CSV table of C-alpha atoms in Angstrom, one decimal:
chain,number,residue,atom,x,y,z
A,1,MET,CA,18.1,-29.5,-84.2
A,2,THR,CA,14.7,-28.4,-83.1
A,3,ARG,CA,13.4,-28.8,-79.5
A,4,SER,CA,10.6,-31.1,-80.5
A,5,SER,CA,13.1,-33.5,-82.1
A,6,ARG,CA,15.0,-33.7,-78.9
A,7,ARG,CA,12.0,-34.7,-76.7
A,8,PRO,CA,11.6,-38.3,-77.6
A,9,ALA,CA,15.2,-39.2,-76.8
A,10,LEU,CA,15.1,-37.6,-73.4
A,11,ALA,CA,11.7,-39.1,-72.6
A,12,ALA,CA,12.9,-42.5,-73.5
A,13,ALA,CA,16.0,-42.2,-71.3
A,14,ALA,CA,13.8,-41.1,-68.5
A,15,ALA,CA,11.4,-44.0,-69.0
A,16,LEU,CA,14.3,-46.5,-68.9
A,17,THR,CA,15.3,-45.3,-65.4
A,18,ALA,CA,11.8,-45.0,-64.1
A,19,ALA,CA,11.9,-48.3,-62.1
A,20,ALA,CA,15.2,-47.4,-60.4
A,21,LEU,CA,14.0,-43.9,-59.6
A,22,ALA,CA,10.8,-45.3,-58.0
A,23,ALA,CA,12.9,-47.5,-55.8
A,24,ALA,CA,14.9,-44.6,-54.6
A,25,CYS,CA,11.9,-42.5,-53.6
A,26,GLY,CA,10.0,-42.7,-50.4
A,27,SER,CA,7.8,-40.7,-48.0
A,28,SER,CA,7.3,-41.2,-44.3
A,29,ALA,CA,3.6,-40.4,-44.8
A,30,ALA,CA,2.7,-42.3,-47.9
A,31,THR,CA,3.9,-44.8,-50.6
A,32,PRO,CA,4.7,-43.0,-53.9
A,33,PRO,CA,3.0,-44.0,-57.1
A,34,PRO,CA,4.9,-45.3,-60.1
A,35,VAL,CA,7.4,-42.8,-61.7
A,36,THR,CA,6.3,-41.5,-65.1
A,37,ALA,CA,8.0,-39.6,-67.9
A,38,PRO,CA,5.6,-39.2,-70.8
A,39,THR,CA,5.8,-36.8,-73.7
A,40,THR,CA,3.3,-34.3,-74.9
A,41,ALA,CA,2.9,-31.6,-77.6
A,42,PRO,CA,4.8,-28.3,-77.0
A,43,LYS,CA,3.2,-25.3,-75.5
A,44,ALA,CA,1.5,-22.9,-77.8
A,45,ALA,CA,2.9,-19.6,-76.7
A,46,ALA,CA,5.4,-17.9,-74.5
A,47,PRO,CA,4.2,-16.0,-71.5
A,48,THR,CA,4.5,-12.4,-70.6
A,49,ALA,CA,6.9,-11.8,-67.8
A,50,ALA,CA,5.4,-11.1,-64.4
A,51,PRO,CA,6.2,-7.6,-63.1
A,52,ALA,CA,9.1,-7.2,-60.8
A,53,GLY,CA,8.1,-7.1,-57.2
A,54,SER,CA,4.9,-9.2,-57.7
A,55,THR,CA,4.2,-11.4,-54.8
A,56,PRO,CA,3.2,-15.0,-54.7
A,57,GLY,CA,-0.5,-15.6,-55.6
A,58,ALA,CA,-3.3,-15.7,-53.1
A,59,GLY,CA,-3.3,-19.5,-53.4
A,60,GLY,CA,0.1,-19.7,-51.9
A,61,ASP,CA,2.2,-20.6,-55.0
A,62,TRP,CA,6.0,-20.2,-54.9
A,63,THR,CA,7.3,-20.4,-58.4
A,64,SER,CA,10.9,-19.2,-58.3
A,65,TYR,CA,13.9,-18.5,-55.9
A,66,HIS,CA,12.7,-16.2,-53.1
A,67,ALA,CA,9.2,-16.0,-54.4
A,68,ASP,CA,9.3,-13.0,-56.7
A,69,GLN,CA,11.2,-11.3,-59.5
A,70,SER,CA,12.7,-8.8,-57.1
A,71,ARG,CA,14.0,-11.7,-54.9
A,72,THR,CA,12.5,-10.2,-51.7
A,73,ALA,CA,11.7,-13.6,-50.3
A,74,ALA,CA,8.5,-12.2,-48.9
A,75,ALA,CA,5.0,-13.7,-49.0
A,76,ALA,CA,1.7,-13.3,-47.2
A,77,ALA,CA,1.1,-15.9,-44.4
A,78,SER,CA,-1.2,-18.5,-45.8
A,79,ALA,CA,-1.9,-20.0,-42.4
A,80,PRO,CA,-0.6,-19.8,-38.8
A,81,LEU,CA,2.7,-21.6,-38.5
A,82,ASP,CA,3.3,-21.3,-34.7
A,83,PRO,CA,4.0,-23.9,-33.5
A,84,ALA,CA,5.4,-25.6,-36.7
A,85,ARG,CA,5.7,-29.4,-36.5
A,86,PRO,CA,7.0,-31.9,-39.1
A,87,LEU,CA,4.2,-33.2,-41.2
A,88,TRP,CA,6.0,-35.5,-43.7
A,89,ARG,CA,9.4,-36.3,-45.1
A,90,ALA,CA,9.9,-37.3,-48.7
A,91,GLU,CA,13.1,-39.2,-49.3
A,92,LEU,CA,14.1,-38.6,-53.0
A,93,GLY,CA,17.4,-40.4,-53.2
A,94,GLY,CA,19.6,-37.3,-53.5
A,95,LYS,CA,20.6,-34.0,-52.0
A,96,VAL,CA,18.3,-30.9,-52.7
A,97,TYR,CA,20.3,-27.7,-52.8
A,98,GLY,CA,17.7,-25.5,-54.5
A,99,GLN,CA,14.4,-24.2,-52.9
A,100,ALA,CA,11.3,-26.3,-53.2
A,101,LEU,CA,8.7,-24.7,-55.4
A,102,ALA,CA,4.9,-24.9,-55.2
A,103,PHE,CA,2.3,-24.4,-58.0
A,104,ALA,CA,-1.2,-25.7,-58.9
A,105,GLY,CA,-1.5,-27.8,-55.7
A,106,ARG,CA,1.8,-29.6,-56.0
A,107,VAL,CA,5.3,-29.3,-54.5
A,108,PHE,CA,8.4,-29.6,-56.7
A,109,ALA,CA,12.0,-30.3,-56.0
A,110,ALA,CA,15.1,-31.1,-58.0
A,111,THR,CA,18.0,-33.4,-56.8
A,112,GLU,CA,21.7,-33.9,-57.4
A,113,THR,CA,20.8,-37.2,-59.0
A,114,ASP,CA,19.3,-35.2,-61.9
A,115,ARG,CA,15.7,-35.7,-61.1
A,116,VAL,CA,12.8,-33.3,-60.9
A,117,VAL,CA,9.9,-34.6,-58.7
A,118,ALA,CA,6.3,-33.5,-58.0
A,119,LEU,CA,4.9,-34.2,-54.6
A,120,ASP,CA,1.5,-34.2,-53.0
A,121,PRO,CA,1.6,-31.4,-50.4
A,122,ALA,CA,-0.7,-33.2,-48.0
A,123,THR,CA,1.3,-36.5,-47.8
A,124,GLY,CA,4.7,-36.0,-49.5
A,125,ALA,CA,3.9,-38.9,-51.9
A,126,VAL,CA,5.6,-38.7,-55.3
A,127,VAL,CA,3.1,-37.7,-58.1
A,128,TRP,CA,5.6,-37.9,-60.9
A,129,SER,CA,9.4,-38.1,-61.3
A,130,THR,CA,11.5,-37.3,-64.4
A,131,SER,CA,15.2,-37.8,-65.0
A,132,LEU,CA,17.2,-35.2,-66.9
A,133,GLY,CA,20.1,-37.6,-67.6
A,134,THR,CA,23.0,-39.1,-65.7
A,135,PRO,CA,24.7,-36.9,-63.2
A,136,LEU,CA,28.4,-36.6,-62.8
A,137,ARG,CA,29.0,-39.3,-60.2
A,138,ASP,CA,32.6,-38.5,-59.2
A,139,ALA,CA,33.0,-34.8,-59.9
A,140,SER,CA,36.4,-33.9,-58.5
A,141,PRO,CA,38.6,-36.0,-60.9
A,142,VAL,CA,36.7,-34.6,-63.9
A,143,ILE,CA,36.5,-31.0,-62.8
A,144,GLY,CA,39.7,-30.8,-60.8
A,145,CYS,CA,37.9,-29.4,-57.6
A,146,GLY,CA,34.4,-29.0,-56.2
A,147,ASP,CA,32.5,-30.2,-53.1
A,148,ILE,CA,29.3,-31.6,-54.6
A,149,SER,CA,29.1,-35.2,-55.7
A,150,PRO,CA,27.1,-36.5,-57.4
A,151,LEU,CA,26.6,-33.3,-59.4
A,152,GLY,CA,23.2,-33.0,-61.0
A,153,VAL,CA,20.6,-30.2,-60.4
A,154,THR,CA,22.1,-27.7,-58.0
A,155,SER,CA,20.1,-24.6,-58.8
A,156,THR,CA,16.5,-23.7,-57.9
A,157,PRO,CA,14.2,-24.4,-60.9
A,158,VAL,CA,11.6,-21.9,-62.1
A,159,ILE,CA,7.9,-22.3,-63.0
A,160,ASP,CA,6.1,-20.5,-65.7
A,161,PRO,CA,2.5,-20.2,-64.4
A,162,ALA,CA,1.2,-19.1,-67.8
A,163,THR,CA,2.2,-22.3,-69.5
A,164,GLY,CA,2.4,-24.7,-66.6
A,165,THR,CA,6.0,-25.6,-67.2
A,166,ILE,CA,8.8,-26.1,-64.7
A,167,TYR,CA,12.4,-25.5,-66.0
A,168,ALA,CA,15.5,-27.1,-64.4
A,169,VAL,CA,19.1,-27.3,-65.4
A,170,GLY,CA,21.1,-30.4,-64.7
A,171,GLU,CA,24.7,-31.4,-65.1
A,172,VAL,CA,24.7,-34.4,-67.3
A,173,THR,CA,27.4,-36.8,-68.5
A,174,GLY,CA,27.9,-38.5,-71.8
A,175,PRO,CA,30.5,-41.0,-73.1
A,176,GLY,CA,33.9,-40.5,-71.5
A,177,ASP,CA,32.5,-38.4,-68.7
A,178,ARG,CA,31.9,-35.5,-71.1
A,179,VAL,CA,30.0,-32.9,-69.1
A,180,SER,CA,27.3,-30.6,-70.3
A,181,ARG,CA,24.3,-28.7,-68.9
A,182,ARG,CA,20.9,-29.5,-70.0
A,183,LEU,CA,17.8,-27.3,-69.6
A,184,VAL,CA,14.6,-29.3,-69.4
A,185,GLY,CA,11.1,-28.0,-69.4
A,186,LEU,CA,8.5,-30.3,-67.9
A,187,ASP,CA,4.7,-30.2,-67.8
A,188,VAL,CA,3.8,-29.5,-64.1
A,189,THR,CA,0.8,-31.9,-64.2
A,190,THR,CA,2.4,-35.0,-65.8
A,191,GLY,CA,6.2,-34.5,-65.8
A,192,ALA,CA,6.2,-34.8,-69.6
A,193,VAL,CA,9.3,-33.4,-71.3
A,194,GLU,CA,8.5,-30.4,-73.4
A,195,VAL,CA,11.9,-28.7,-73.8
A,196,SER,CA,15.4,-30.1,-73.8
A,197,ASP,CA,18.4,-28.0,-74.8
A,198,THR,CA,22.1,-28.0,-74.1
A,199,VAL,CA,22.7,-24.6,-72.5
A,200,ASP,CA,26.5,-24.5,-72.1
A,201,PRO,CA,27.8,-21.0,-72.6
A,202,PRO,CA,29.9,-20.1,-75.6
A,203,VAL,CA,33.3,-20.4,-74.0
A,204,PRO,CA,36.4,-19.2,-75.8
A,205,ALA,CA,38.2,-21.6,-78.1
A,206,GLY,CA,40.4,-24.0,-76.2
A,207,GLU,CA,38.6,-23.4,-72.9
A,208,SER,CA,36.8,-26.4,-71.2
A,209,GLN,CA,33.2,-26.3,-70.1
A,210,ALA,CA,34.1,-28.7,-67.2
A,211,PRO,CA,35.0,-26.2,-64.5
A,212,LEU,CA,31.6,-24.4,-64.7
A,213,LEU,CA,28.9,-24.8,-62.1
A,214,GLN,CA,25.3,-23.8,-62.6
A,215,ARG,CA,24.6,-22.8,-59.0
A,216,ALA,CA,22.5,-19.7,-59.2
A,217,GLY,CA,18.7,-20.1,-59.3
A,218,LEU,CA,17.0,-19.8,-62.7
A,219,ALA,CA,15.1,-16.7,-63.7
A,220,LEU,CA,12.2,-16.4,-66.2
A,221,ALA,CA,11.2,-13.2,-68.0
A,222,ASN,CA,10.7,-11.8,-71.5
A,223,GLY,CA,9.8,-15.3,-72.8
A,224,ARG,CA,13.3,-16.5,-71.8
A,225,VAL,CA,14.9,-18.6,-69.2
A,226,TYR,CA,18.1,-17.0,-67.7
A,227,ILE,CA,20.8,-19.3,-66.5
A,228,ALA,CA,24.0,-18.1,-64.6
A,229,TYR,CA,27.3,-19.9,-64.2
A,230,GLY,CA,30.4,-19.7,-62.0
A,231,GLY,CA,33.1,-22.0,-60.9
A,232,ASN,CA,33.2,-24.9,-58.4
A,233,TYR,CA,34.5,-24.8,-54.9
A,234,GLY,CA,38.3,-24.2,-55.2
A,235,ASP,CA,38.0,-22.1,-58.4
A,236,CYS,CA,39.9,-24.6,-60.5
A,237,GLY,CA,40.5,-24.4,-64.2
A,238,ASP,CA,40.1,-21.5,-66.6
A,239,TYR,CA,36.5,-20.3,-66.4
A,240,HIS,CA,34.5,-17.1,-66.7
A,241,GLY,CA,31.2,-16.1,-65.1
A,242,TRP,CA,28.4,-16.2,-67.6
A,243,VAL,CA,24.7,-15.5,-68.0
A,244,VAL,CA,22.9,-17.1,-70.9
A,245,ALA,CA,19.3,-16.8,-72.0
A,246,VAL,CA,17.2,-19.1,-74.2
A,247,ASN,CA,13.7,-18.8,-75.5
A,248,GLU,CA,10.9,-20.8,-73.9
A,249,ILE,CA,9.2,-21.4,-77.2
A,250,GLY,CA,10.7,-22.0,-80.6
A,251,ALA,CA,14.4,-22.0,-81.4
A,252,PRO,CA,16.6,-21.5,-78.3
A,253,ASP,CA,18.3,-18.3,-79.9
A,254,MET,CA,20.9,-18.2,-77.1
A,255,ARG,CA,22.0,-14.8,-75.8
A,256,SER,CA,25.0,-14.5,-73.5
A,257,PHE,CA,27.0,-12.2,-71.3
A,258,GLU,CA,30.6,-13.0,-70.2
A,259,VAL,CA,32.3,-11.7,-67.1
A,260,ALA,CA,36.1,-11.1,-67.1
A,261,ALA,CA,36.4,-11.4,-70.8
A,262,ASN,CA,39.9,-9.9,-70.4
A,263,GLY,CA,40.9,-12.4,-67.8
A,264,ARG,CA,39.4,-15.2,-65.7
A,265,GLY,CA,36.9,-15.7,-63.0
A,266,GLY,CA,34.0,-13.4,-62.1
A,267,ALA,CA,31.6,-16.2,-61.0
A,268,VAL,CA,27.9,-15.6,-61.0
A,269,TRP,CA,26.9,-18.0,-58.3
A,270,GLN,CA,25.1,-15.9,-55.7
A,271,SER,CA,25.1,-18.7,-53.1
A,272,GLY,CA,22.2,-20.2,-55.1
A,273,GLY,CA,20.3,-16.9,-55.4
A,274,ALA,CA,18.6,-16.1,-58.7
A,275,PRO,CA,19.1,-13.0,-60.9
A,276,ALA,CA,16.6,-10.3,-60.1
A,277,VAL,CA,14.3,-8.8,-62.9
A,278,ASP,CA,12.7,-5.4,-62.9
A,279,GLY,CA,9.4,-4.3,-64.4
A,280,SER,CA,11.1,-3.6,-67.8
A,281,GLY,CA,12.6,-7.1,-68.0
A,282,ASN,CA,16.1,-5.9,-67.2
A,283,VAL,CA,18.2,-8.5,-65.3
A,284,TYR,CA,20.5,-7.9,-62.3
A,285,ILE,CA,23.4,-10.0,-61.2
A,286,ALA,CA,26.3,-9.9,-58.8
A,287,THR,CA,29.8,-11.2,-59.8
A,288,GLY,CA,32.8,-12.6,-57.9
A,289,ASN,CA,36.5,-12.0,-58.0
A,290,ALA,CA,39.0,-12.7,-60.7
A,291,THR,CA,41.1,-15.8,-60.6
A,292,PRO,CA,43.7,-16.3,-59.5
A,293,ASP,CA,42.8,-13.9,-56.6
A,294,PRO,CA,43.9,-10.3,-57.2
A,295,PRO,CA,45.8,-8.3,-54.6
A,296,GLU,CA,44.0,-7.6,-51.3
A,297,GLY,CA,42.5,-4.1,-50.9
A,298,GLY,CA,40.9,-3.8,-54.3
A,299,PRO,CA,39.8,-2.9,-56.8
A,300,ASP,CA,39.7,-6.1,-58.8
A,301,PRO,CA,41.3,-5.4,-62.2
A,302,GLU,CA,39.2,-7.5,-64.5
A,303,LEU,CA,36.2,-6.3,-66.5
A,304,TYR,CA,32.9,-6.6,-64.6
A,305,THR,CA,34.3,-8.6,-61.7
A,306,GLU,CA,33.2,-7.8,-58.1
A,307,SER,CA,30.3,-5.9,-59.6
A,308,VAL,CA,26.5,-5.6,-59.6
A,309,ILE,CA,25.5,-5.4,-63.3
A,310,LYS,CA,22.3,-4.4,-65.0
A,311,LEU,CA,21.7,-6.3,-68.2
A,312,SER,CA,19.1,-5.8,-70.9
A,313,PRO,CA,16.5,-8.5,-71.7
A,314,THR,CA,19.0,-9.7,-74.4
A,315,LEU,CA,21.9,-9.5,-71.9
A,316,GLN,CA,23.6,-6.4,-73.1
A,317,PRO,CA,25.3,-4.5,-70.2
A,318,LEU,CA,23.4,-1.3,-69.4
A,319,ALA,CA,25.2,-0.2,-66.2
A,320,ALA,CA,27.4,-1.6,-63.5
A,321,PHE,CA,28.7,-0.8,-60.0
A,322,LYS,CA,32.1,-2.2,-59.0
A,323,ASP,CA,32.9,-2.7,-55.3
A,324,MET,CA,36.2,-0.8,-55.2
A,325,ALA,CA,37.0,-2.2,-51.7
A,326,ALA,CA,36.9,-5.8,-52.9
A,327,GLY,CA,40.2,-7.4,-53.5
A,328,GLY,CA,41.5,-11.0,-53.1
A,329,ASP,CA,38.6,-13.4,-52.5
A,330,GLU,CA,36.2,-10.7,-51.2
A,331,ASP,CA,33.4,-12.1,-53.4
A,332,LEU,CA,30.5,-9.8,-54.1
A,333,SER,CA,28.6,-12.7,-55.6
A,334,THR,CA,28.0,-14.4,-52.3
A,335,ALA,CA,24.4,-13.2,-52.5
A,336,ASN,CA,21.9,-12.1,-55.2
A,337,PRO,CA,20.9,-8.4,-55.6
A,338,VAL,CA,17.5,-7.6,-54.1
A,339,LEU,CA,15.3,-5.0,-55.8
A,340,LEU,CA,13.8,-2.5,-53.4
A,341,PRO,CA,10.9,0.0,-53.6
A,342,GLY,CA,11.7,3.4,-55.0
A,343,GLY,CA,13.9,2.2,-57.8
A,344,GLN,CA,16.8,1.0,-55.5
A,345,LEU,CA,18.5,-2.3,-54.9
A,346,PHE,CA,20.7,-3.9,-52.2
A,347,ALA,CA,23.8,-6.0,-52.6
A,348,ALA,CA,26.4,-7.2,-50.1
A,349,GLY,CA,29.5,-9.4,-50.3
A,350,LYS,CA,32.6,-10.4,-48.3
A,351,THR,CA,33.8,-6.9,-47.7
A,352,ASP,CA,30.9,-6.8,-45.2
A,353,ILE,CA,29.6,-3.6,-46.8
A,354,GLY,CA,26.0,-3.4,-47.8
A,355,TYR,CA,25.4,-1.2,-50.9
A,356,VAL,CA,22.2,0.6,-51.7
A,357,LEU,CA,22.2,1.4,-55.4
A,358,ARG,CA,20.0,3.1,-58.0
A,359,GLN,CA,18.5,0.7,-60.4
A,360,SER,CA,18.5,3.3,-63.2
A,361,ASP,CA,22.3,3.8,-63.5
A,362,MET,CA,23.8,1.6,-60.7
A,363,THR,CA,25.2,4.6,-58.9
A,364,GLN,CA,25.7,4.4,-55.1
A,365,VAL,CA,23.0,5.8,-52.7
A,366,ALA,CA,24.5,4.5,-49.5
A,367,ALA,CA,27.2,2.2,-48.1
A,368,ILE,CA,26.3,0.4,-44.9
A,369,PRO,CA,29.4,-1.1,-43.1
A,370,GLY,CA,29.4,-3.9,-40.5
A,371,ILE,CA,27.2,-6.5,-42.4
A,372,CYS,CA,27.7,-9.8,-40.7
A,373,GLY,CA,31.4,-9.5,-40.0
A,374,SER,CA,31.7,-13.1,-41.3
A,375,ASP,CA,30.9,-13.1,-45.0
A,376,PRO,CA,27.2,-12.6,-45.9
A,377,ASP,CA,26.3,-15.9,-47.7
A,378,GLY,CA,22.9,-16.4,-49.4
A,379,GLY,CA,20.0,-14.3,-50.6
A,380,PRO,CA,18.7,-11.6,-48.2
A,381,ALA,CA,15.0,-11.2,-47.5
A,382,TYR,CA,13.2,-7.9,-47.4
A,383,ASP,CA,10.3,-6.9,-45.2
A,384,ARG,CA,8.4,-4.0,-46.6
A,385,SER,CA,6.4,-3.4,-43.4
A,386,THR,CA,9.5,-2.6,-41.3
A,387,ASN,CA,11.8,-1.5,-44.2
A,388,ARG,CA,14.3,-4.0,-43.0
A,389,LEU,CA,16.6,-6.5,-44.8
A,390,PHE,CA,17.6,-9.8,-43.2
A,391,VAL,CA,21.1,-11.0,-44.4
A,392,PRO,CA,22.4,-14.5,-43.6
A,393,CYS,CA,25.9,-14.7,-42.1
A,394,ARG,CA,28.2,-17.6,-42.7
A,395,ALA,CA,29.5,-17.8,-39.1
A,396,GLY,CA,26.0,-17.6,-37.7
A,397,GLY,CA,23.1,-15.2,-37.3
A,398,ILE,CA,20.9,-13.2,-39.5
A,399,GLN,CA,22.0,-9.6,-39.8
A,400,VAL,CA,19.2,-7.1,-39.6
A,401,VAL,CA,19.7,-4.0,-41.8
A,402,ASP,CA,17.5,-0.9,-41.1
A,403,LEU,CA,17.1,0.7,-44.5
A,404,THR,CA,15.3,3.8,-43.0
A,405,ARG,CA,18.3,4.7,-41.0
A,406,ARG,CA,20.8,2.9,-43.2
A,407,VAL,CA,22.5,1.1,-40.3
A,408,VAL,CA,22.9,-2.5,-39.1
A,409,ALA,CA,20.4,-3.2,-36.3
A,410,GLY,CA,21.5,-6.3,-34.4
A,411,ARG,CA,21.7,-9.9,-35.4
A,412,LEU,CA,19.2,-12.7,-35.0
A,413,PRO,CA,21.0,-15.7,-33.4
A,414,GLY,CA,20.9,-19.3,-34.5
A,415,ALA,CA,20.4,-19.5,-38.2
A,416,ASN,CA,22.9,-18.9,-41.0
A,417,GLY,CA,20.9,-19.9,-44.2
A,418,ALA,CA,19.1,-17.6,-46.6
A,419,PRO,CA,15.9,-16.3,-44.9
A,420,ILE,CA,12.3,-15.7,-46.0
A,421,VAL,CA,9.6,-13.4,-44.7
A,422,THR,CA,6.2,-14.9,-44.2
A,423,GLY,CA,3.7,-12.4,-42.9
A,424,ALA,CA,5.2,-10.8,-39.8
A,425,ASP,CA,7.8,-13.6,-39.3
A,426,VAL,CA,11.3,-14.4,-40.6
A,427,TRP,CA,12.2,-18.0,-41.2
A,428,ALA,CA,15.8,-19.3,-41.8
A,429,LEU,CA,17.7,-22.6,-41.5
A,430,ARG,CA,21.0,-23.4,-39.8
A,431,TYR,CA,23.2,-25.5,-42.1
A,432,PRO,CA,24.6,-28.1,-42.0
A,433,SER,CA,23.0,-29.4,-38.8
A,434,GLY,CA,19.5,-28.6,-39.9
A,435,SER,CA,17.4,-26.5,-37.5
A,436,LEU,CA,14.6,-24.2,-38.7
A,437,HIS,CA,14.3,-20.9,-36.8
A,438,GLU,CA,11.4,-18.5,-36.6
A,439,TYR,CA,11.9,-14.8,-35.6
A,440,ALA,CA,9.5,-11.9,-35.2
A,441,ALA,CA,10.4,-9.5,-38.0
A,442,SER,CA,9.6,-6.4,-36.0
A,443,ALA,CA,10.9,-7.3,-32.5
A,444,GLY,CA,13.9,-9.3,-33.7
A,445,THR,CA,13.2,-12.1,-31.2
A,446,GLN,CA,13.3,-15.8,-31.8
A,447,VAL,CA,9.9,-17.5,-31.6
A,448,GLN,CA,10.8,-21.1,-32.1
A,449,SER,CA,13.3,-23.6,-33.4
A,450,VAL,CA,12.6,-27.0,-34.9
A,451,ASP,CA,15.1,-29.7,-35.9
A,452,VAL,CA,14.7,-30.9,-39.5
A,453,GLY,CA,17.9,-33.0,-40.0
A,454,PRO,CA,21.0,-32.2,-42.1
A,455,VAL,CA,20.8,-29.7,-44.9
A,456,ALA,CA,23.1,-28.4,-47.7
A,457,PRO,CA,24.9,-25.0,-47.5
A,458,PHE,CA,23.0,-21.8,-48.1
A,459,VAL,CA,19.6,-23.5,-48.4
A,460,SER,CA,16.4,-21.5,-48.0
A,461,PRO,CA,12.9,-22.7,-46.8
A,462,THR,CA,9.7,-22.1,-48.8
A,463,SER,CA,6.3,-21.0,-47.5
A,464,ALA,CA,3.3,-22.4,-49.4
A,465,TYR,CA,-0.1,-24.0,-48.7
A,466,GLY,CA,0.2,-23.5,-45.0
A,467,LEU,CA,3.5,-25.5,-45.1
A,468,LEU,CA,7.2,-24.7,-44.6
A,469,LEU,CA,9.2,-26.8,-47.1
A,470,VAL,CA,12.8,-27.6,-46.3
A,471,PRO,CA,15.3,-29.0,-48.8
A,472,THR,CA,17.4,-31.7,-47.1
A,473,VAL,CA,20.4,-33.9,-47.9
A,474,ASP,CA,18.0,-36.7,-49.0
A,475,GLY,CA,14.8,-34.9,-50.1
A,476,VAL,CA,12.2,-32.5,-48.7
A,477,THR,CA,10.7,-32.1,-45.2
A,478,ALA,CA,7.4,-30.3,-44.7
A,479,LEU,CA,6.3,-28.6,-41.5
A,480,ALA,CA,2.7,-27.4,-40.8
A,481,GLY,CA,1.1,-25.2,-38.3
A,482,PRO,CA,-2.0,-26.0,-36.1
A,483,SER,CA,-4.4,-25.6,-39.0
A,484,GLY,CA,-2.6,-28.0,-41.4
A,485,VAL,CA,-2.4,-27.9,-45.2
A,486,HIS,CA,-4.2,-25.2,-47.1
A,487,LEU,CA,-4.6,-26.2,-50.7
A,488,PRO,CA,-5.7,-23.7,-53.4
A,489,ALA,CA,-9.1,-24.1,-54.9
A,490,GLY,CA,-9.0,-27.1,-57.3
A,491,GLY,CA,-5.7,-28.2,-55.8
């Protein structure tokens, strides 16, 4: 079945739920307009992948997890944010686990109720809202474990600036609670459905799709959308880690890579972080442990588990590094790899060892012990001006890693969520209570802390248009500095 023949059915389903969706939305600053889910003609051509390490545009757009293909989470400051104060709160009727995105003068978010929403950055009013389908309302009985319910869109979407399309993957249910994952591409201006594909990986015969969770953020490169899978909380069922890729334009032509083909497990979840992509379009992921847990002390015996893997644009394995110290549940996929200058990358997992690797062949450059001491959890941020990494720690604090000296350099107190770097400042959330913390990247001192309300685990803020955008348990909250919102020209 072609993509174009799938669009009318999805759009009709979205239209049927429009009234209910509108009732579920709200903003403390403005009343949202009616929800729309129109259809339009497909895009004409696929884009060229942005080079790795490219930074968000001068207009302040933020189009993927942690801003760029290298996943540095760094962006130029678009406006002073000290002091930051809440500007608006958009209640969207569901939890938001992924980062908010910003493009073409709009803010975008996806919810666990299987909705993608565009918001006005000045007021938080809903511009359009489109449903991907029906989420899994009571996940645990169907999956056998898990801690997210309802289960809809959990990952961070990705925007293709060349075509003006936002892609999201939602967990959708059919008759008899049959679970599948649907990739939907929407026009950023109207919310019109342009792509709709089932993107479940090609699991072995007799293996169920149900235990899989699409947690890692989406990546876009080489005219393809890259989608990673792991298991749910509790690691129930027979599952493997996977990465699949489908074309943006034309037939999906799915490509796939399977972790632990000789066993089970090897989740690619990365605490919500997205795969990194280098300038040649190669894709980098981190994988977790085999299931059931192997013996403590390492190494994990299964193929490509507890590893950082370099994949070709068509997902052929090119090189891999296995953390030989990782055994048991010492998951290396608790964070995404970050591509660094000079052809290197950084990865860290529950062994509390930070690895600096060569991108070319994935050989080790350095091992930095003492990262967090409490499981690094979430995508690190990299500040080029200080050559420092900022790694979130589950038990609290943001671990500073000095790459020049290759040592840990103190811990920033307060936050435990995945940080971002905006200008000379580091911003990170504390989950689940929901406070947003600002630190001076160079001095390592806290500048301010603002309460934003409860948030989901591992969440990361977004910096765009002079705003800080925070995903919350019921929508998105925006904070602004003294100069307010800074929209791009024409926005």
